[in-house]
Short mmCIF file of C-alpha atoms in Angstrom, two decimals:
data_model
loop_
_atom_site.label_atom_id
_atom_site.label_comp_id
_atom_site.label_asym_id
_atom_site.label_seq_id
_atom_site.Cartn_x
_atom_site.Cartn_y
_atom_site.Cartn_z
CA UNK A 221 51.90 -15.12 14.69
CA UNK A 222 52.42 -11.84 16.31
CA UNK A 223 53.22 -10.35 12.85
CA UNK A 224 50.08 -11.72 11.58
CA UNK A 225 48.10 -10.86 14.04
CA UNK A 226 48.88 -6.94 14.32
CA UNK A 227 48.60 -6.82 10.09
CA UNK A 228 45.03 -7.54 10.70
CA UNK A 229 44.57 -5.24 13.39
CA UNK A 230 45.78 -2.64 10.91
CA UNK A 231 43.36 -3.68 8.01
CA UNK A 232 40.24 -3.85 10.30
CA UNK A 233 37.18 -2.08 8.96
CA UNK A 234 35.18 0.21 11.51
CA UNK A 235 33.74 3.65 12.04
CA UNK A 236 32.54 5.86 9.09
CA UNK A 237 34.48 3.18 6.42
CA UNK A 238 32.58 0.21 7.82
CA UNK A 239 29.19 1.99 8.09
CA UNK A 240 29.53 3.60 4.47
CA UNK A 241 29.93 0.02 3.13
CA UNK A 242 27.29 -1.18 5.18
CA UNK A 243 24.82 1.53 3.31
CA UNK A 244 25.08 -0.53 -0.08
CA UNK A 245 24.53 -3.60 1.32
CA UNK A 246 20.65 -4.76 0.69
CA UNK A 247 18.58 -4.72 3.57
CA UNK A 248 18.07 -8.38 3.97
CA UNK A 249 22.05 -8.93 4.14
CA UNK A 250 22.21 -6.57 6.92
CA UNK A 251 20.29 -8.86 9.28
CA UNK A 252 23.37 -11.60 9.57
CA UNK A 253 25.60 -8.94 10.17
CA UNK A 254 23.90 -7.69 12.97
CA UNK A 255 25.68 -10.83 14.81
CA UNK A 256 29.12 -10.56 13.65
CA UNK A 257 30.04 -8.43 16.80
CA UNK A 258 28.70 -5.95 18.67
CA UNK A 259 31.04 -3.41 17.20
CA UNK A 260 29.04 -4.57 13.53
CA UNK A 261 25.48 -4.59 15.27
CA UNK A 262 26.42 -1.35 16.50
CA UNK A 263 27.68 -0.20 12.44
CA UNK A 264 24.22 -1.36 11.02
CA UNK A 265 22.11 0.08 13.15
CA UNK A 266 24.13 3.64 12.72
CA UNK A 267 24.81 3.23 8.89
CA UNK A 268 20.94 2.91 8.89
CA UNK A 269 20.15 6.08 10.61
CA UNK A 270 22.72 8.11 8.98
CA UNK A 271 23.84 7.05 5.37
CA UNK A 272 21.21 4.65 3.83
CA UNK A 273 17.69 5.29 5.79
CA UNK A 274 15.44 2.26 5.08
CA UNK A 275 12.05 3.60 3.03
CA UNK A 276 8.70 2.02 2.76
CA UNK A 277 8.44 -1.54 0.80
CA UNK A 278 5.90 -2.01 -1.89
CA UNK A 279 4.80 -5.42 -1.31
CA UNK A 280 2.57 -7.40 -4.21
CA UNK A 281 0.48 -9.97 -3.74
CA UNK A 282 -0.72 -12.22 -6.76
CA UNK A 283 -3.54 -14.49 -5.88
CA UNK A 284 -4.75 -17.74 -8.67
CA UNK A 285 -8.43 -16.74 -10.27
CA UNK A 286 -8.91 -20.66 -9.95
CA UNK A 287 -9.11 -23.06 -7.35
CA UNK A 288 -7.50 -23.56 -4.93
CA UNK A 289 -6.41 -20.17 -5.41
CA UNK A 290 -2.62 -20.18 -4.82
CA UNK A 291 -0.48 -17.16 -3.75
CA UNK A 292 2.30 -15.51 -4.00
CA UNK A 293 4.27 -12.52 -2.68
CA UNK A 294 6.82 -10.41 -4.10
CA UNK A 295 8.61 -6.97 -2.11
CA UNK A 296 10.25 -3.85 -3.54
CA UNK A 297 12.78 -2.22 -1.54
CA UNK A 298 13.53 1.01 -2.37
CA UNK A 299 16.40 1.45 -0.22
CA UNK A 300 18.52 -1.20 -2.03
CA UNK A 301 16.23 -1.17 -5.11
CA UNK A 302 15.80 -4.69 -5.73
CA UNK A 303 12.94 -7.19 -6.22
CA UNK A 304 12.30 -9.81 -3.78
CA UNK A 305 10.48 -12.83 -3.38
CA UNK A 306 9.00 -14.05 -0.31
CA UNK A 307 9.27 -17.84 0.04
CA UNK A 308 6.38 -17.84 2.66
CA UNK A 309 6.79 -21.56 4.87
CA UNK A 310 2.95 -21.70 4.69
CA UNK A 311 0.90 -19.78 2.23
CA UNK A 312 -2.33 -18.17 3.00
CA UNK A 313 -5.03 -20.19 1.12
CA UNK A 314 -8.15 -18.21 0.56
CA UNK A 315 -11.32 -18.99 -1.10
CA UNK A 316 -12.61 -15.70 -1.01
CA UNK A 317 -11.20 -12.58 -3.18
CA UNK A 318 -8.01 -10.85 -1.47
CA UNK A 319 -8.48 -7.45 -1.23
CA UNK A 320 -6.07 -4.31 -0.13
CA UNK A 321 -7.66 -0.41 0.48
CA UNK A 322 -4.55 0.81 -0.77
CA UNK A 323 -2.65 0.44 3.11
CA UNK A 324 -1.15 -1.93 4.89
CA UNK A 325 -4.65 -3.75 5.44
CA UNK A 326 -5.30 -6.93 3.67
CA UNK A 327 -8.61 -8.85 3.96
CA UNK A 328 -10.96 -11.73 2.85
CA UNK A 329 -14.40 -11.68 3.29
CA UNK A 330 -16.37 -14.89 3.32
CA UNK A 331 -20.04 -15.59 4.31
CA UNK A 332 -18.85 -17.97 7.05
CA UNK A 333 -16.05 -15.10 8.52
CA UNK A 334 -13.55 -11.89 7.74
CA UNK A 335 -10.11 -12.56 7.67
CA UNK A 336 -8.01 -9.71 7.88
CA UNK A 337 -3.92 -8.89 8.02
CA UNK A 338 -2.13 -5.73 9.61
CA UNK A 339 1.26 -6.40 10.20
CA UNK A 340 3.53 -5.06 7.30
CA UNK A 341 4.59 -9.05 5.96
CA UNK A 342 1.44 -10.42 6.83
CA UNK A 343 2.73 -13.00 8.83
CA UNK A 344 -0.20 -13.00 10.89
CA UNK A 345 -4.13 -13.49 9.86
CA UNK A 346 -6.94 -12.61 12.23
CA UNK A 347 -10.33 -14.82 11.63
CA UNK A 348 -13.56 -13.41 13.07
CA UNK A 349 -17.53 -13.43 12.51
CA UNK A 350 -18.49 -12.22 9.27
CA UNK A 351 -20.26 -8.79 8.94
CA UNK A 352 -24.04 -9.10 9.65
CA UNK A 353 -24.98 -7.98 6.27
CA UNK A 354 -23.46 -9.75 3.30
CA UNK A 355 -21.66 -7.68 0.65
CA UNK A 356 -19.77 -8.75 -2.66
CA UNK A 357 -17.38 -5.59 -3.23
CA UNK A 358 -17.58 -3.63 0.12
CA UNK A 359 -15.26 -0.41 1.18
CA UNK A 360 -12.68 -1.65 3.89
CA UNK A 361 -10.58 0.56 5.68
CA UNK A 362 -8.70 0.16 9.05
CA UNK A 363 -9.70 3.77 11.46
CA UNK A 364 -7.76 3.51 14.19
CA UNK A 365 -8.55 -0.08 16.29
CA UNK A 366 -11.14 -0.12 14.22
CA UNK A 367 -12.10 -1.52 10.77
CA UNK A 368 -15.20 -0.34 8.98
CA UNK A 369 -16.90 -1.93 6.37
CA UNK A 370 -19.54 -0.08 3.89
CA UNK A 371 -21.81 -0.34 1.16
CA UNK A 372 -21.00 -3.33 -1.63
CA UNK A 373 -24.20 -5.17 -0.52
CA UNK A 374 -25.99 -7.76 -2.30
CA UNK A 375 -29.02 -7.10 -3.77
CA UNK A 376 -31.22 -9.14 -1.62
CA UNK A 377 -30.13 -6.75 1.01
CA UNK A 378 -32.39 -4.21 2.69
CA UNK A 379 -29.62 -1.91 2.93
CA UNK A 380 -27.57 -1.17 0.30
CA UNK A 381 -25.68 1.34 2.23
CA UNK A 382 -24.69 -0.50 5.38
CA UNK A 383 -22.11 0.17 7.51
CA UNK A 384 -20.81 -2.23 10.03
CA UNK A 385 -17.62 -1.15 12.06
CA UNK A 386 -15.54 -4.07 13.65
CA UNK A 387 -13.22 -3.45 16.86
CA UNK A 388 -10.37 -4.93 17.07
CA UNK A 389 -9.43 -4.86 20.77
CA UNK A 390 -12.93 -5.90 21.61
CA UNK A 391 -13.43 -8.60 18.69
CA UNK A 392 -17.26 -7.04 18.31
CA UNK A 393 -19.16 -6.13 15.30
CA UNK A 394 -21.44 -2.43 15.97
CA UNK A 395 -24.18 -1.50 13.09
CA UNK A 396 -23.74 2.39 12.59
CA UNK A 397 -25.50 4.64 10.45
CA UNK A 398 -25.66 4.43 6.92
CA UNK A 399 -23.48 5.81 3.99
CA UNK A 400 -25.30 8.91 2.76
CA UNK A 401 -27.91 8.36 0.55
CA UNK A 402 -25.84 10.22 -2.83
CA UNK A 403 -23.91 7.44 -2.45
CA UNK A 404 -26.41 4.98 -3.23
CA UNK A 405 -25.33 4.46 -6.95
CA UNK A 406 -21.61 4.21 -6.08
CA UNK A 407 -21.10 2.18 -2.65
CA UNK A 408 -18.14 -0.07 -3.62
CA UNK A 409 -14.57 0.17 -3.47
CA UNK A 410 -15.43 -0.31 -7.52
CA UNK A 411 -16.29 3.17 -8.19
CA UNK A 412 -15.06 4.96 -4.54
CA UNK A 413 -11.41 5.67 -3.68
CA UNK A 414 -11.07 5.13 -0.04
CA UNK A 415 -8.20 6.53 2.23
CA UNK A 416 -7.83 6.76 6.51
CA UNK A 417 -6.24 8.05 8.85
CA UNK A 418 -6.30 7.30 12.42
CA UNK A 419 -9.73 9.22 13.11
CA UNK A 420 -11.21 9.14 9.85
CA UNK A 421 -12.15 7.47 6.58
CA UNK A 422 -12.82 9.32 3.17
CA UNK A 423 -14.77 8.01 0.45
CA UNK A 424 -14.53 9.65 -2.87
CA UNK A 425 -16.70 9.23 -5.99
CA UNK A 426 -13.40 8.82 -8.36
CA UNK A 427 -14.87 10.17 -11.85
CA UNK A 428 -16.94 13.00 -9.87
CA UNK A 429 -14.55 14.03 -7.04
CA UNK A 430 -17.85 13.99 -4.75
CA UNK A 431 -16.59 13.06 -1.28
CA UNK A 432 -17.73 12.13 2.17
CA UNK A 433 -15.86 11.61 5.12
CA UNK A 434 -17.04 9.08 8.37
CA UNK A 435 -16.19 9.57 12.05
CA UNK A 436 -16.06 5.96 13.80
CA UNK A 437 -15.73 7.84 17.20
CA UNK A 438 -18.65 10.08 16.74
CA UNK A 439 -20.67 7.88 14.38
CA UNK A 440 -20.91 11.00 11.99
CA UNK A 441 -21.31 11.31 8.31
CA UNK A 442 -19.70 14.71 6.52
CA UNK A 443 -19.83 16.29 3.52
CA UNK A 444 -20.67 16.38 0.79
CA UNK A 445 -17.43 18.20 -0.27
CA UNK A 446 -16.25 18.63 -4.02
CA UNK A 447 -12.59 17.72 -4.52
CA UNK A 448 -12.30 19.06 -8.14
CA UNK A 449 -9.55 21.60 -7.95
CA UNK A 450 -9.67 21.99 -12.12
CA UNK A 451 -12.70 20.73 -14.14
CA UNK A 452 -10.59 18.81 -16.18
CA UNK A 453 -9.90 16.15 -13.63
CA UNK A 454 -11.84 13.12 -15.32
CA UNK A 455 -10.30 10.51 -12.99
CA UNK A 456 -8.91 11.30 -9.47
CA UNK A 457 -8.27 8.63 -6.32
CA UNK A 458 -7.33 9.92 -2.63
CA UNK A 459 -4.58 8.41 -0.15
CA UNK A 460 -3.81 9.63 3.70
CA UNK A 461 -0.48 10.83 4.72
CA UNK A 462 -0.10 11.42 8.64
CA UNK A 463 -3.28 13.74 8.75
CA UNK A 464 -3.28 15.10 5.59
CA UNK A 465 -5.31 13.92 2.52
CA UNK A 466 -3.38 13.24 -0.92
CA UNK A 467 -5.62 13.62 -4.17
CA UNK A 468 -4.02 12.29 -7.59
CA UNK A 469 -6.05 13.60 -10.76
CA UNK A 470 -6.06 12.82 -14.52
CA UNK A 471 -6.28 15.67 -16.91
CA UNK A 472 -7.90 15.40 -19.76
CA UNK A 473 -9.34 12.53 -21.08
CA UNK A 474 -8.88 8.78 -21.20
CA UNK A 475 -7.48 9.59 -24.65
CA UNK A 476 -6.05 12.23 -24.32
CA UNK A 477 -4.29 12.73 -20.67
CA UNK A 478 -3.04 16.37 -20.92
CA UNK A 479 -1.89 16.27 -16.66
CA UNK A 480 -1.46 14.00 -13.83
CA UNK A 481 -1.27 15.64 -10.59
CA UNK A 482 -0.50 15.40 -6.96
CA UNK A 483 -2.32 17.91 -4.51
CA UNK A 484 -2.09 17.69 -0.94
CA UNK A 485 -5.12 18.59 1.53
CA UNK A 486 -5.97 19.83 4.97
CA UNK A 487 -7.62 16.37 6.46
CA UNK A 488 -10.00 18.40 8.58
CA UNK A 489 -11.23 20.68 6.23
CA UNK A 490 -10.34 19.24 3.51
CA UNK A 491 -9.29 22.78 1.80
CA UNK A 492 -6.52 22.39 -0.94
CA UNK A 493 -3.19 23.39 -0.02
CA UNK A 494 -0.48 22.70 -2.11
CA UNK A 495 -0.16 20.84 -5.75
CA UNK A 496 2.65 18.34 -5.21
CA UNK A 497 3.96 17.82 -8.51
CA UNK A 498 3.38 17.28 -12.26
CA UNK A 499 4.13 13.11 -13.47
CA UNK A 500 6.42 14.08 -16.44
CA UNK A 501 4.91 13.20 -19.51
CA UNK A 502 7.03 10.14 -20.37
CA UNK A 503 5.82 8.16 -16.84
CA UNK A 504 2.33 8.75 -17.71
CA UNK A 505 2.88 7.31 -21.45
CA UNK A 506 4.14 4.05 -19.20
CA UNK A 507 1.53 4.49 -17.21
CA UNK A 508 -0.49 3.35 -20.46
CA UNK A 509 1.42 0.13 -21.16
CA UNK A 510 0.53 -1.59 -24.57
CA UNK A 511 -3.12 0.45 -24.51
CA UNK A 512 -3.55 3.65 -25.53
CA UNK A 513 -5.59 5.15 -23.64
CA UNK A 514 -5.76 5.36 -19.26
CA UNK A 515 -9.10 5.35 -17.83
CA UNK A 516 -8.28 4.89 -13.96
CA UNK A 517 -5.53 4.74 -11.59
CA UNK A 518 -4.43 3.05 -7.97
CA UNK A 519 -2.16 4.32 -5.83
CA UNK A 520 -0.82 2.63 -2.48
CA UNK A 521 1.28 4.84 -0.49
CA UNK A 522 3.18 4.96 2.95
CA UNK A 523 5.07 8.39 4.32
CA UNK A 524 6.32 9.97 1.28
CA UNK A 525 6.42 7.13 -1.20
CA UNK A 526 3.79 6.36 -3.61
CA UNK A 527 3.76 3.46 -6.18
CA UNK A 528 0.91 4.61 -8.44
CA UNK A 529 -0.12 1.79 -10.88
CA UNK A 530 -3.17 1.15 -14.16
CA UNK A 531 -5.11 -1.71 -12.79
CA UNK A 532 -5.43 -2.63 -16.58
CA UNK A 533 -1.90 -2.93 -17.22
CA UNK A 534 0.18 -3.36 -13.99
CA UNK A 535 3.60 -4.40 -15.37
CA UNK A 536 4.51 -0.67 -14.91
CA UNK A 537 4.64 1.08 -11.61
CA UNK A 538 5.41 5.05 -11.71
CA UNK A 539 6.93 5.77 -7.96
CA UNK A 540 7.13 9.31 -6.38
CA UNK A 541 8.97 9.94 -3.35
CA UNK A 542 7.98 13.61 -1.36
CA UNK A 543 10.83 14.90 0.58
CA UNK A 544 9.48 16.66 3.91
CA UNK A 545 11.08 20.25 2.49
CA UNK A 546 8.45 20.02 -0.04
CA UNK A 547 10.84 18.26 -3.10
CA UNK A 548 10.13 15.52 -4.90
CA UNK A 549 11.26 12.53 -7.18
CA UNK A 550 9.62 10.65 -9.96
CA UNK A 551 10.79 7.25 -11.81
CA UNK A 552 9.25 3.80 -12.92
CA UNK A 553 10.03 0.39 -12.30
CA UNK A 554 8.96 -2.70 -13.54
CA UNK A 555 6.51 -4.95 -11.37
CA UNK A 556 8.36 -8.44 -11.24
CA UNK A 557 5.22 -10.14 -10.02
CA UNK A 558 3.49 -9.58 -12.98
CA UNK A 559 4.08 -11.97 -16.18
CA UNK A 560 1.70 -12.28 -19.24
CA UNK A 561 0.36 -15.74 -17.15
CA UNK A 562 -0.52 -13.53 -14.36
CA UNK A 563 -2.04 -10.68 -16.53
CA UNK A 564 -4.89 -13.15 -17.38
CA UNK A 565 -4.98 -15.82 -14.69
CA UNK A 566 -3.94 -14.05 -11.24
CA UNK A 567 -5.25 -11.16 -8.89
CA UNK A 568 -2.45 -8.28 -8.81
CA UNK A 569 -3.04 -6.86 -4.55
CA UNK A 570 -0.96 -4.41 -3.59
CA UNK A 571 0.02 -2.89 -0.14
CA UNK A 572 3.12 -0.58 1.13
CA UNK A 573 4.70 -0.44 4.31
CA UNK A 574 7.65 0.61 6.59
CA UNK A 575 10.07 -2.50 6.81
CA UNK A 576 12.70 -2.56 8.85
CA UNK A 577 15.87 -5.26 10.37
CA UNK A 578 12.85 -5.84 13.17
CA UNK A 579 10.26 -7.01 10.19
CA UNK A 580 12.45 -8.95 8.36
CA UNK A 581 14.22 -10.74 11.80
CA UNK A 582 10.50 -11.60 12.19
CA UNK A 583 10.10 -12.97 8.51
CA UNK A 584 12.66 -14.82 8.42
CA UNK A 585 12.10 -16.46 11.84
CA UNK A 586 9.14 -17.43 11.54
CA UNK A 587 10.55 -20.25 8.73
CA UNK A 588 9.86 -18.12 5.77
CA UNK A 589 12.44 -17.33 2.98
CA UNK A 590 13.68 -14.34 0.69
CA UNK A 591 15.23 -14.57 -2.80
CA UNK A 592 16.31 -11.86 -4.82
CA UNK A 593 14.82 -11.74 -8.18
CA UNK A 594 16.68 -8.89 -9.71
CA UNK A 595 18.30 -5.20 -8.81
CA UNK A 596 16.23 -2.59 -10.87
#
């Protein structure tokens, strides 16, 4: 026994050895080894910080075109790049559009309320009054504590332009001033790109670059500015990092695309600063899928990962990951929650956000599962 005993002493796995393993081991695996030991709990949380760092999750959310409108939910990990599948113990059912503004916000809006998600699995849905004025294809986007909602109203409306901005601390609805008045002809998340940061949300007219920006502090329209760094930009859509605004740009034409680019700005003056990078020319031909020609694009971002995606043919995502010493990285994957029933029958939602051992500890206890699909 003694014999035995010290031969596995000797054959014990810690330190560096144990924590290098631990960096290929998927994210969702990590969470039961947390309780091994406390010498383990200790090895995942360090193999975490120094080998393997976990990066944002694209999450996708399908949602049935038909009653009763069933859901599902798939997640990308980068980090161990595999597809999952949440198994969620009670699915959201919504009778109302889901929508996404590109962040980690989800929402629904309904005549009889506005139901709204935050938190990066969703695992928690916040019901409240409706907006006073009622809009089919509004602009969403979460300031701050505060969401605002603009434009997208019906036609019956006096108002096309209204802006209502809902706080969430306080649980109260506040009518603001209205979107400017060159907006009148494009106030839906249809035709505007919309991106936020903590003090401010930008609207931008995506085949014009003509932008605005809206203080929910100061109640303050600004602009308009002209993000059109090269007048062959034909499509372009915005996203927020930290401060700073990202603009993505089609060159070219819908044809034709000579260019897709990446420029970072200044969010306060909104000044150009740096182009990013160039999409090498064989992403943007996947970019296309079976069409041949790309009219528009999405992108939903988080840090320095962006999953940029045709609305018209989302069974290709092109993903870009900025390092902060100014590099980056392009490559594609295939979007596992999209299949040819799903193309035709099912709402394609996407959101991105930082997922951790905390998030998924959360997940899982709160009854839901997670299968892998398949490693990229």
């Amino acid at each position: 026994m003694a014999e035995e005993q010290k031969e596995e002493e000797e054959v014990a796995i810690h330190g560096d050895v144990l924590e290098t393993i631990l960096s290929y081991v998927p994210l969702t695996h990590l969470l039961p080894a947390c309780f091994v030991s406390k010498t383990w709990n200790a090895a995942v949380s360090s193999s975490l910080s120094r080998f393997n760092k976990p990066k944002p999750w694209l999450l996708v959310h399908t949602q049935s075109i038909r009653r009763p409108h069933a859901t599902a939910f798939f997640a990308y990990d980068p980090r161990s790049d595999i597809w999952l599948q949440i198994n969620q113990k009670q699915p959201p059912q919504h009778v109302s559009p889901l929508r996404s503004s590109n962040s980690t916000l989800l929402h629904v809006l309904h005549p009889s309320n506005f139901s709204f998600s935050i938190d990066p699995f969703h695992l928690t849905w916040h019901r409240v009054n409706p907006p006073a004025v009622w809009r089919l294809d509004p602009i969403v986007a979460m300031v701050g504590p505060r969401i605002v909602v603009a434009g997208g109203a019906c036609d019956f409306e006096d108002d096309p332009l209204a802006v209502e901005i809902y706080d969430i601390s306080a649980r109260t609805w506040e009518r603001t001033e209205s979107m400017p008045a060159t907006l009148k002809d494009s106030a839906s998340s249809t035709w505007l790109s919309i991106a936020a940061n903590t003090r401010t949300v930008f609207m931008m007219e995506q085949t014009s670059g003509v932008t605005h920006s809206f203080n929910p502090d100061s109640k303050t329209w600004y602009g308009p500015f002209d993000l059109r760094p090269d007048r062959s930009i034909y499509f372009s859509v915005i996203t927020c990092v930290g401060d700073n605004l990202i603009m993505l740009g089609l060159l070219g034409d819908a044809e034709d695309v000579n260019y897709v680019k990446v420029w970072e700005l200044n969010g306060e003056s909104l000044e150009f600063g740096k182009e990013i990078g160039v999409m090498p020319t064989d992403l943007v031909e996947k970019l296309k899928g079976e069409g041949t020609s790309l009219n528009s694009v999405r992108v939903s971002c988080m840090g320095g990962f962006f999953y940029i995606y045709n609305p018209g043919e989302p069974g290709e995502l092109v993903a870009l990951e900025v390092g902060e010493e100014g590099w980056c990285r392009w490559g594609s994957l295939k979007n596992a929650a999209v299949s040819d029933r799903s193309r035709v029958a099912e709402r394609v939602v996407l959101t991105c956000s930082d997922v951790g051992l905390g998030e998924i500890a959360k997940l899982v206890g709160s009854g839901n599962g997670i299968s892998t699909l398949l490693k990229r």
